[in-house]
PDB file of C-alpha atoms in Angstrom:
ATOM      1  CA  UNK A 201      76.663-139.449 106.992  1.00 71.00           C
ATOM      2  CA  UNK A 202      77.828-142.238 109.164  1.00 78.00           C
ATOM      3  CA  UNK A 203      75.916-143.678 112.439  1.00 89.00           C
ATOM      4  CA  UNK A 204      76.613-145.859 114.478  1.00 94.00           C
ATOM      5  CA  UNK A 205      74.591-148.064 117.560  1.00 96.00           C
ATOM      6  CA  UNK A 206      76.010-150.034 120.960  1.00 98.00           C
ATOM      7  CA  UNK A 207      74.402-149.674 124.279  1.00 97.00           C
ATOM      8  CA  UNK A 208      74.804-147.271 126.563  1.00 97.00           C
ATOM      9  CA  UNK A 209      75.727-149.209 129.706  1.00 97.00           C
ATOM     10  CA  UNK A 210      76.755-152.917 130.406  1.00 98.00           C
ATOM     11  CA  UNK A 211      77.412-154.667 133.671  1.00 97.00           C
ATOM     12  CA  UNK A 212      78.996-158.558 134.408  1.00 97.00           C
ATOM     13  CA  UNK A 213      80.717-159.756 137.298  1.00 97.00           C
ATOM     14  CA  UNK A 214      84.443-160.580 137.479  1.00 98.00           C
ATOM     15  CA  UNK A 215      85.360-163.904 135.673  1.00 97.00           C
ATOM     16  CA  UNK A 216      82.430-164.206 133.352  1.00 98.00           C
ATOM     17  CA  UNK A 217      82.064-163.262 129.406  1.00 98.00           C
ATOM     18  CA  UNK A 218      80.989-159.825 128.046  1.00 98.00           C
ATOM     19  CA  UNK A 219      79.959-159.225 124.285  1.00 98.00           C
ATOM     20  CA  UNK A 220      79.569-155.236 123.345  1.00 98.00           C
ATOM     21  CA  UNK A 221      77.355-154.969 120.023  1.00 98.00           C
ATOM     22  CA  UNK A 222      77.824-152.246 117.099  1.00 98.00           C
ATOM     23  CA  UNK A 223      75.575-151.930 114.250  1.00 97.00           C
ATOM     24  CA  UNK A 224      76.506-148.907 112.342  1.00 95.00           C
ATOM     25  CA  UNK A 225      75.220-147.527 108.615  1.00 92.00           C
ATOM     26  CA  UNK A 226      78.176-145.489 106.872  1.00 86.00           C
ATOM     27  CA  UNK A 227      79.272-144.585 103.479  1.00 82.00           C
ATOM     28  CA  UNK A 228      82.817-146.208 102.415  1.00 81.00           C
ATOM     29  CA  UNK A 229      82.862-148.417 105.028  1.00 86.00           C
ATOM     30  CA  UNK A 230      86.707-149.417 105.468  1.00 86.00           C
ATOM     31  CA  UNK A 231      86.924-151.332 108.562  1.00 90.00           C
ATOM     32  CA  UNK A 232      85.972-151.353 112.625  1.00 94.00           C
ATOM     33  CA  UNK A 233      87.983-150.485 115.546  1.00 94.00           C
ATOM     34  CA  UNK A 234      87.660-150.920 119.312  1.00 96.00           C
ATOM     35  CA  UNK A 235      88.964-148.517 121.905  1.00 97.00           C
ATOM     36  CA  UNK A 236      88.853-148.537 125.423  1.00 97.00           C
ATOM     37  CA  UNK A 237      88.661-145.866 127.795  1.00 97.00           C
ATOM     38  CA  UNK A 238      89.061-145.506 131.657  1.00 96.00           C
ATOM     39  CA  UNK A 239      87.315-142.170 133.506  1.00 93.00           C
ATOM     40  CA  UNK A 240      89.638-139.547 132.773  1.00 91.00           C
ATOM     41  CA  UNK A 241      92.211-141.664 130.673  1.00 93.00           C
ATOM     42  CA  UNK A 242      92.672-141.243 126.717  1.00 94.00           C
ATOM     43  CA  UNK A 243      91.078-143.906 124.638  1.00 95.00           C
ATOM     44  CA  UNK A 244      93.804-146.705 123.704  1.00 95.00           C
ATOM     45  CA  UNK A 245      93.577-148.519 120.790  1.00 93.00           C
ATOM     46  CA  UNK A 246      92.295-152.526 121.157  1.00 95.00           C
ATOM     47  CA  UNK A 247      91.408-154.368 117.669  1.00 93.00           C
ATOM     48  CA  UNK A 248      90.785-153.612 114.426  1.00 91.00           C
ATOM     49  CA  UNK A 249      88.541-155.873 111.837  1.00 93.00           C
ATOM     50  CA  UNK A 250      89.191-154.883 108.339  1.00 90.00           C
ATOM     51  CA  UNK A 251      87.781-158.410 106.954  1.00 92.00           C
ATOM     52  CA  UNK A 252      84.574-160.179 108.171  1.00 96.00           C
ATOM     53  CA  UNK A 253      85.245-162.990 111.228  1.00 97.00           C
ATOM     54  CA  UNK A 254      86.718-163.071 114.324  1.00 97.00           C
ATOM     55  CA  UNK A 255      90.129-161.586 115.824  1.00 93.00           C
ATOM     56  CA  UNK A 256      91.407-162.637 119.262  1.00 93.00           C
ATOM     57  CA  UNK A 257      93.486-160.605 121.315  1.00 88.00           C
ATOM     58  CA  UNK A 258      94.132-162.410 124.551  1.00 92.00           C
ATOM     59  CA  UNK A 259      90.965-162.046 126.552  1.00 96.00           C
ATOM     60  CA  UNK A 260      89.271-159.699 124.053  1.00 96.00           C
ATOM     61  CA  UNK A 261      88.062-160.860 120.416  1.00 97.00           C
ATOM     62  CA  UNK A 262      86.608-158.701 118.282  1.00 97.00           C
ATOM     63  CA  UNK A 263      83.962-159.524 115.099  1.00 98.00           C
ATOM     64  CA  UNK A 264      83.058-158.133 112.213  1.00 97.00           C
ATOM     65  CA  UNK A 265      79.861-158.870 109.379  1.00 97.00           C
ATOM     66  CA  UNK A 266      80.062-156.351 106.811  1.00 94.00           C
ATOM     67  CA  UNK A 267      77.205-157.673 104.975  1.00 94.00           C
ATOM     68  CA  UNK A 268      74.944-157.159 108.208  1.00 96.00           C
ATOM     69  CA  UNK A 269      77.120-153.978 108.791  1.00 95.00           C
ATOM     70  CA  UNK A 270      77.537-155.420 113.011  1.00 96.00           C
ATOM     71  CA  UNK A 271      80.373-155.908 114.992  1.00 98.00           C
ATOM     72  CA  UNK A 272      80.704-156.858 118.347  1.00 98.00           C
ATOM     73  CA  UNK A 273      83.782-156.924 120.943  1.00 98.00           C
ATOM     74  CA  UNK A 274      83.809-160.215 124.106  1.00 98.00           C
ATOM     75  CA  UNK A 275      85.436-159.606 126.953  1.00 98.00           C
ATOM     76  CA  UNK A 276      86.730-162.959 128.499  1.00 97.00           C
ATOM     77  CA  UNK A 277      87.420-163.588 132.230  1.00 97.00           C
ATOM     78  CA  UNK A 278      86.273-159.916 133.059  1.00 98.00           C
ATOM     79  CA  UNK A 279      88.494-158.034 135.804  1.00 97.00           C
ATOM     80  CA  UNK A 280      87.839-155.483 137.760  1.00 97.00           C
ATOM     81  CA  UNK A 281      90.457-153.485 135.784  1.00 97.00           C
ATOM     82  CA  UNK A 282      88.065-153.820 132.706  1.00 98.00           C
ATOM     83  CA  UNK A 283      85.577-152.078 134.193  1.00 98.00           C
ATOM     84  CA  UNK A 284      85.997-148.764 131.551  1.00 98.00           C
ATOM     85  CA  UNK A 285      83.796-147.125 128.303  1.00 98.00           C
ATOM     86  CA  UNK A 286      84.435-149.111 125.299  1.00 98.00           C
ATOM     87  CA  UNK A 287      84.171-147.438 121.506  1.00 98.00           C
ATOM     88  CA  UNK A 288      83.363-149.009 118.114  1.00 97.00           C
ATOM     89  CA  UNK A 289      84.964-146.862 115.616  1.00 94.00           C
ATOM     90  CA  UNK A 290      83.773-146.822 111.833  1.00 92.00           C
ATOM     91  CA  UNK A 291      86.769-146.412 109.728  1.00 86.00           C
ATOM     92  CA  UNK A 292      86.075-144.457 106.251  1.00 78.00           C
ATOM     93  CA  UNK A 293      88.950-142.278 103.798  1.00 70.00           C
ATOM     94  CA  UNK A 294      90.724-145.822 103.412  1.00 68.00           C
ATOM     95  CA  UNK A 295      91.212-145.988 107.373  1.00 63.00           C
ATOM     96  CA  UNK A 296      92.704-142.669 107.427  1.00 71.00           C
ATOM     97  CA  UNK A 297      90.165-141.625 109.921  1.00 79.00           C
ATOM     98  CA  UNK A 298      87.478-143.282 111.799  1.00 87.00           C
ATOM     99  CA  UNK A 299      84.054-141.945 113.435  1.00 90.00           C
ATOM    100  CA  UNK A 300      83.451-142.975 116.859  1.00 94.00           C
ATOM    101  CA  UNK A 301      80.101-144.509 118.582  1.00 96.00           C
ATOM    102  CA  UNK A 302      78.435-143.340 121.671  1.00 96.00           C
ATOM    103  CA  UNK A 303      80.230-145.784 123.749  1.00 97.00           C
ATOM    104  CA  UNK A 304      79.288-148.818 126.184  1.00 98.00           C
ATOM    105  CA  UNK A 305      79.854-148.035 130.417  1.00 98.00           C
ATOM    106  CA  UNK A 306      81.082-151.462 131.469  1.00 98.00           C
ATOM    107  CA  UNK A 307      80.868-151.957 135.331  1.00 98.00           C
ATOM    108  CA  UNK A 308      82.772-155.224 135.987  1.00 98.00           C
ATOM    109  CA  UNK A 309      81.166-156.258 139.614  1.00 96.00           C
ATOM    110  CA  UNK A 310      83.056-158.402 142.661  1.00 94.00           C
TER     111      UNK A 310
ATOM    112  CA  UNK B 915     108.601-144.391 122.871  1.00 64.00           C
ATOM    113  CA  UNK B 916     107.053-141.277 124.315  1.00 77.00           C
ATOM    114  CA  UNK B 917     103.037-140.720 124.082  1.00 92.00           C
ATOM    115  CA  UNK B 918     101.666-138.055 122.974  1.00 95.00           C
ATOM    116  CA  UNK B 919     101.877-134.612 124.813  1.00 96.00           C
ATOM    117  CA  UNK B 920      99.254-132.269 125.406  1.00 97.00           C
ATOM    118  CA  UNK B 921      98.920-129.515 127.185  1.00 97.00           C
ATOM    119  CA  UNK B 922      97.804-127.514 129.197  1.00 97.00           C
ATOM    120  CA  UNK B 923      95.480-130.586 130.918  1.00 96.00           C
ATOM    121  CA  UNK B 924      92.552-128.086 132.149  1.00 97.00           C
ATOM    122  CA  UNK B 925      91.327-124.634 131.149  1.00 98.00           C
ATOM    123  CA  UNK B 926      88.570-123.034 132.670  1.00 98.00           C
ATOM    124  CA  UNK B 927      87.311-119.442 130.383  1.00 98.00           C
ATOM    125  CA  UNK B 928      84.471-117.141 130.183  1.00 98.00           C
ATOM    126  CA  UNK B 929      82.610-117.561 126.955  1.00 97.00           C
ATOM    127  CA  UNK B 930      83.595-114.914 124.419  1.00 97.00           C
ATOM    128  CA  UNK B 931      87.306-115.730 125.552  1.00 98.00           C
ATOM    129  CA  UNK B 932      90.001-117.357 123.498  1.00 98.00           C
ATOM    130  CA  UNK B 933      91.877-120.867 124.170  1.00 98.00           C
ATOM    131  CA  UNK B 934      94.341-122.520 122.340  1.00 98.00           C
ATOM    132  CA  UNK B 935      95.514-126.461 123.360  1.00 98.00           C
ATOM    133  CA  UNK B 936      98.909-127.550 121.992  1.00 98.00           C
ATOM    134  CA  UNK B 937      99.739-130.763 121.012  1.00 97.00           C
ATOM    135  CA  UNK B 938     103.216-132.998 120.199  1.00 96.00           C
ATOM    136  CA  UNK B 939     102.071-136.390 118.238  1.00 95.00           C
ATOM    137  CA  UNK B 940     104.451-138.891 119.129  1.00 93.00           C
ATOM    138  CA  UNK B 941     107.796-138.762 117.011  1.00 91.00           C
ATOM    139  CA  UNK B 942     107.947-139.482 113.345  1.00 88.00           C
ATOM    140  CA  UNK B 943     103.907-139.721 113.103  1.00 90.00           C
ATOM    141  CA  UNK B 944     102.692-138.140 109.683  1.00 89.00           C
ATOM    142  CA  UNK B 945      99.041-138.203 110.845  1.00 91.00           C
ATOM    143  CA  UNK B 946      97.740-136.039 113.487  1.00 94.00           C
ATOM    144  CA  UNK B 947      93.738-135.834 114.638  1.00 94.00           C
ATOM    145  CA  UNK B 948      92.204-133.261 116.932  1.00 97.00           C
ATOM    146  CA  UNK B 949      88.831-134.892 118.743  1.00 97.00           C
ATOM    147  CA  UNK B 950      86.110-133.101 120.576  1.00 98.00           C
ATOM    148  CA  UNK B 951      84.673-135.121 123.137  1.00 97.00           C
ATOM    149  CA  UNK B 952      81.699-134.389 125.096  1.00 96.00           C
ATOM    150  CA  UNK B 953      81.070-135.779 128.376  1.00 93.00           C
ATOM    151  CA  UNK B 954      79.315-139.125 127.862  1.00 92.00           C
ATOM    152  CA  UNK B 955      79.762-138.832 124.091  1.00 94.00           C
ATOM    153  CA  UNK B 956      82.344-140.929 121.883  1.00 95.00           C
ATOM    154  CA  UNK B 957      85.509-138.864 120.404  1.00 96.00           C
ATOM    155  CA  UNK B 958      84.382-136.257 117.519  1.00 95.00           C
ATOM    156  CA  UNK B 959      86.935-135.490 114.578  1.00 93.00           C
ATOM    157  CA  UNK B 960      87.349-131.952 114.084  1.00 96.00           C
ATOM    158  CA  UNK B 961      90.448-131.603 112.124  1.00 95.00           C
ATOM    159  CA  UNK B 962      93.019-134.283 110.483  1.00 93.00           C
ATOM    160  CA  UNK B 963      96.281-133.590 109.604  1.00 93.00           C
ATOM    161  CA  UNK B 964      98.678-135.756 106.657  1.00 90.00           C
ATOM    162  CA  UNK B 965     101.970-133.654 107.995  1.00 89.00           C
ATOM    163  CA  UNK B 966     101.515-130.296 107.719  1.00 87.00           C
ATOM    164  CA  UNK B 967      98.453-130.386 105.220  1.00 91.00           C
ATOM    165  CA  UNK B 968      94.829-130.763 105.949  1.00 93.00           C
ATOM    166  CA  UNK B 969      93.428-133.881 105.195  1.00 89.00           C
ATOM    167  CA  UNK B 970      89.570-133.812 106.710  1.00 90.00           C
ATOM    168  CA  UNK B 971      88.186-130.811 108.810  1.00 94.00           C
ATOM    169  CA  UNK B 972      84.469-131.446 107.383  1.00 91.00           C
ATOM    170  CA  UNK B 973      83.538-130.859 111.045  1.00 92.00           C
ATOM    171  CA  UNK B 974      85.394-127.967 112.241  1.00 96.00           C
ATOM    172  CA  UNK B 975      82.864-124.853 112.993  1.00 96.00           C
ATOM    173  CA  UNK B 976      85.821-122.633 111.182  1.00 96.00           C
ATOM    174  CA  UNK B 977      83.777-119.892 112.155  1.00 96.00           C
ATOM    175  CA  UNK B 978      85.400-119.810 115.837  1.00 98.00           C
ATOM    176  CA  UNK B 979      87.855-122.968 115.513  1.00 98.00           C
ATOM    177  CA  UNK B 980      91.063-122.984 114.099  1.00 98.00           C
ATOM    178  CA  UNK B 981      93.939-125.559 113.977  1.00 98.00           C
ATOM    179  CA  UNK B 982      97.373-125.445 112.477  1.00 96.00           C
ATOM    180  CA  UNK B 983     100.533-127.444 111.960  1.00 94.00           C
ATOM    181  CA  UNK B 984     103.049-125.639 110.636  1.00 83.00           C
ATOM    182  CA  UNK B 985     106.397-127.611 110.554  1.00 88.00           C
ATOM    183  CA  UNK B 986     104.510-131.076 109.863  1.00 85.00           C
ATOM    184  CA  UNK B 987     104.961-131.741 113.842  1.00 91.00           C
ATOM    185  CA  UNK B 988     103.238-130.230 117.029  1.00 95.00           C
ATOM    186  CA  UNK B 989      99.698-128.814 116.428  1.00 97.00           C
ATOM    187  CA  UNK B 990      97.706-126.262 118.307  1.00 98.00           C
ATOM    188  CA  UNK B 991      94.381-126.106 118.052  1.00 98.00           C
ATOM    189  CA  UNK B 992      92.424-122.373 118.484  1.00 98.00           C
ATOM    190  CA  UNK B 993      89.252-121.305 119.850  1.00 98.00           C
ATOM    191  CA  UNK B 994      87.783-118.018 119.440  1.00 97.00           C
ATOM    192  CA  UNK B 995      85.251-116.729 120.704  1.00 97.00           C
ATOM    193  CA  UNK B 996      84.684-119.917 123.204  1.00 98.00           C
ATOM    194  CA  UNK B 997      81.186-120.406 123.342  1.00 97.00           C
ATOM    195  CA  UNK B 998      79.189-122.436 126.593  1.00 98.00           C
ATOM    196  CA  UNK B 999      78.431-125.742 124.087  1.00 97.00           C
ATOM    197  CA  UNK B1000      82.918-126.033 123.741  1.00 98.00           C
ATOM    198  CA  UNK B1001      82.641-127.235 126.917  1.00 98.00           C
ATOM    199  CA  UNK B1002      84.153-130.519 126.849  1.00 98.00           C
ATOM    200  CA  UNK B1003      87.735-132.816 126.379  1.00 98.00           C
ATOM    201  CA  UNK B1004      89.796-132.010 123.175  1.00 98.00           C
ATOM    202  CA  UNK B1005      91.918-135.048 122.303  1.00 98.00           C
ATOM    203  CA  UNK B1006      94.975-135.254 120.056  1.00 97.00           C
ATOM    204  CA  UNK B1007      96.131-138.424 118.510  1.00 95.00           C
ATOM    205  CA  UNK B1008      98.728-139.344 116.068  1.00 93.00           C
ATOM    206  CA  UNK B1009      99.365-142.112 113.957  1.00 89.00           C
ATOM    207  CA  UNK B1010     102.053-143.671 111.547  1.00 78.00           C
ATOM    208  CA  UNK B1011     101.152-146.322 109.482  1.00 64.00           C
ATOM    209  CA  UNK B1012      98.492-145.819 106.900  1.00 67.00           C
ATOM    210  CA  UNK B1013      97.644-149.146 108.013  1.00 69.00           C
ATOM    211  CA  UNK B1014      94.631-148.692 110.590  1.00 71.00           C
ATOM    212  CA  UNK B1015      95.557-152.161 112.245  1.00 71.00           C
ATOM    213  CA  UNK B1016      97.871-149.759 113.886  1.00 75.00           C
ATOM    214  CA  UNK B1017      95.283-147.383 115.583  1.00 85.00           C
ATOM    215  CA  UNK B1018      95.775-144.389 116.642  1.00 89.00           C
ATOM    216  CA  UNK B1019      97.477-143.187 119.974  1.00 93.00           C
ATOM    217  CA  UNK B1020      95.928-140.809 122.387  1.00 95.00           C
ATOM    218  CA  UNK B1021      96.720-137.749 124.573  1.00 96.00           C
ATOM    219  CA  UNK B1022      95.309-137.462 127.698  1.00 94.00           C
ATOM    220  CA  UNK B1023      93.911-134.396 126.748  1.00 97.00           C
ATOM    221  CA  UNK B1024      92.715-130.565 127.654  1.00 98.00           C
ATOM    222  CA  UNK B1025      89.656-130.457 129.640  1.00 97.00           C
ATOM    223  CA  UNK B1026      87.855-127.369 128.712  1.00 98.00           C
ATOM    224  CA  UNK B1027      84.959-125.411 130.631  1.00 98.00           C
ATOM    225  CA  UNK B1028      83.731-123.094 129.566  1.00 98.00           C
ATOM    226  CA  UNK B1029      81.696-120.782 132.455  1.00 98.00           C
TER     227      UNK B1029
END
């Protein structure tokens, strides 16, 4: 079976730096994902990490160690706008699907 | 590009009824993924689709849920008899590229209650 970890909530004020942490333990691990999701919105797709290191995205990077099986997500210059759930996503099948973690609240304050 | 549709957006049922959510994956995706999300939970997979063939539905209770896609396009996704625990947002996403750098697109969903 597949689990994964991040906290439940998270809160920073506007303008300063953010990491979201996800340890997970899977079978045929494949790669990470990142999605973000406002209250009542869909989830939208933000970063993928098929390789161990770093990917940057304009404000958001995203990290990957597959031999500690963690991951992490940093928000940069938080705005208010950011303020939304976040989801690490194990990917397994090759990437043709991916299990989603409990999610991290992120309340971006004035 | 248009998203992808669902409908209808909210559903309220008694348990015992039956629902069914329909959903249009954005054009020319071969993948389609039904998700049951809880409130305050992250996105479930119940059912994934590789055009009109099932791919994973591992965690589909096929004892009251059913899903279909026919023509290798829209899906709709059945529940019968809707128990109190269904309560909760059923999500359809699509995707084209085997390539998960890609991600997957979201609908906005069916909020279910179930009373």
């Amino acid at each position: 079976g597949q689990s994964l970890e991040q906290p439940s909530e998270v809160t920073a004020v506007e303008g300063a730096i953010v990491q979201i942490n996800c340890t997970y333990q899977t079978s045929g691990f494949y790669g990470l994902s990142w999605y973000q999701q406002h209250d009542g919105g869909a989830p939208t797709f933000l970063s993928y990490n098929g390789l161990d290191g770093l990917e940057e995205t304009g404000r958001f990077s995203s990290f990957l160690s597959r031999s500690d099986s963690y991951g992490y997500l940093l928000l940069q210059e938080l705005q208010m706008k950011d303020s939304a759930s976040y989801f690490c996503a194990v990917g397994r099948n090759y990437g043709q699907n991916f299990v989603f973690g409990p999610g991290t609240r992120l309340s971006v304050l004035p | 590009e248009a998203g992808v549709a669902q409908s209808p957006r909210y559903k309220i049922i008694e348990k015992r009824q039956s629902v069914a959510f329909w959903c249009n994956p954005i054009s020319g995706h071969a993948t389609l993924y039904w998700y049951q999300q809880i409130l305050g939970q992250g996105p479930k997979l119940l059912i994934q689709f590789q055009n009109n063939g099932v791919v994973d539905d591992s965690q589909l209770p096929k004892d009251r849920f059913s899903a279909e896609r026919l023509k290798g396009v829209d899906s709709t996704l059945k529940i019968q008899p809707a128990k109190l625990e269904d309560s909760a947002v059923y999500l359809c996403a699509s995707s084209t590229h085997r390539d998960p750098n890609y991600g997957y697109t979201f609908g906005s969903g069916t909020r279910l209650t179930v009373v």
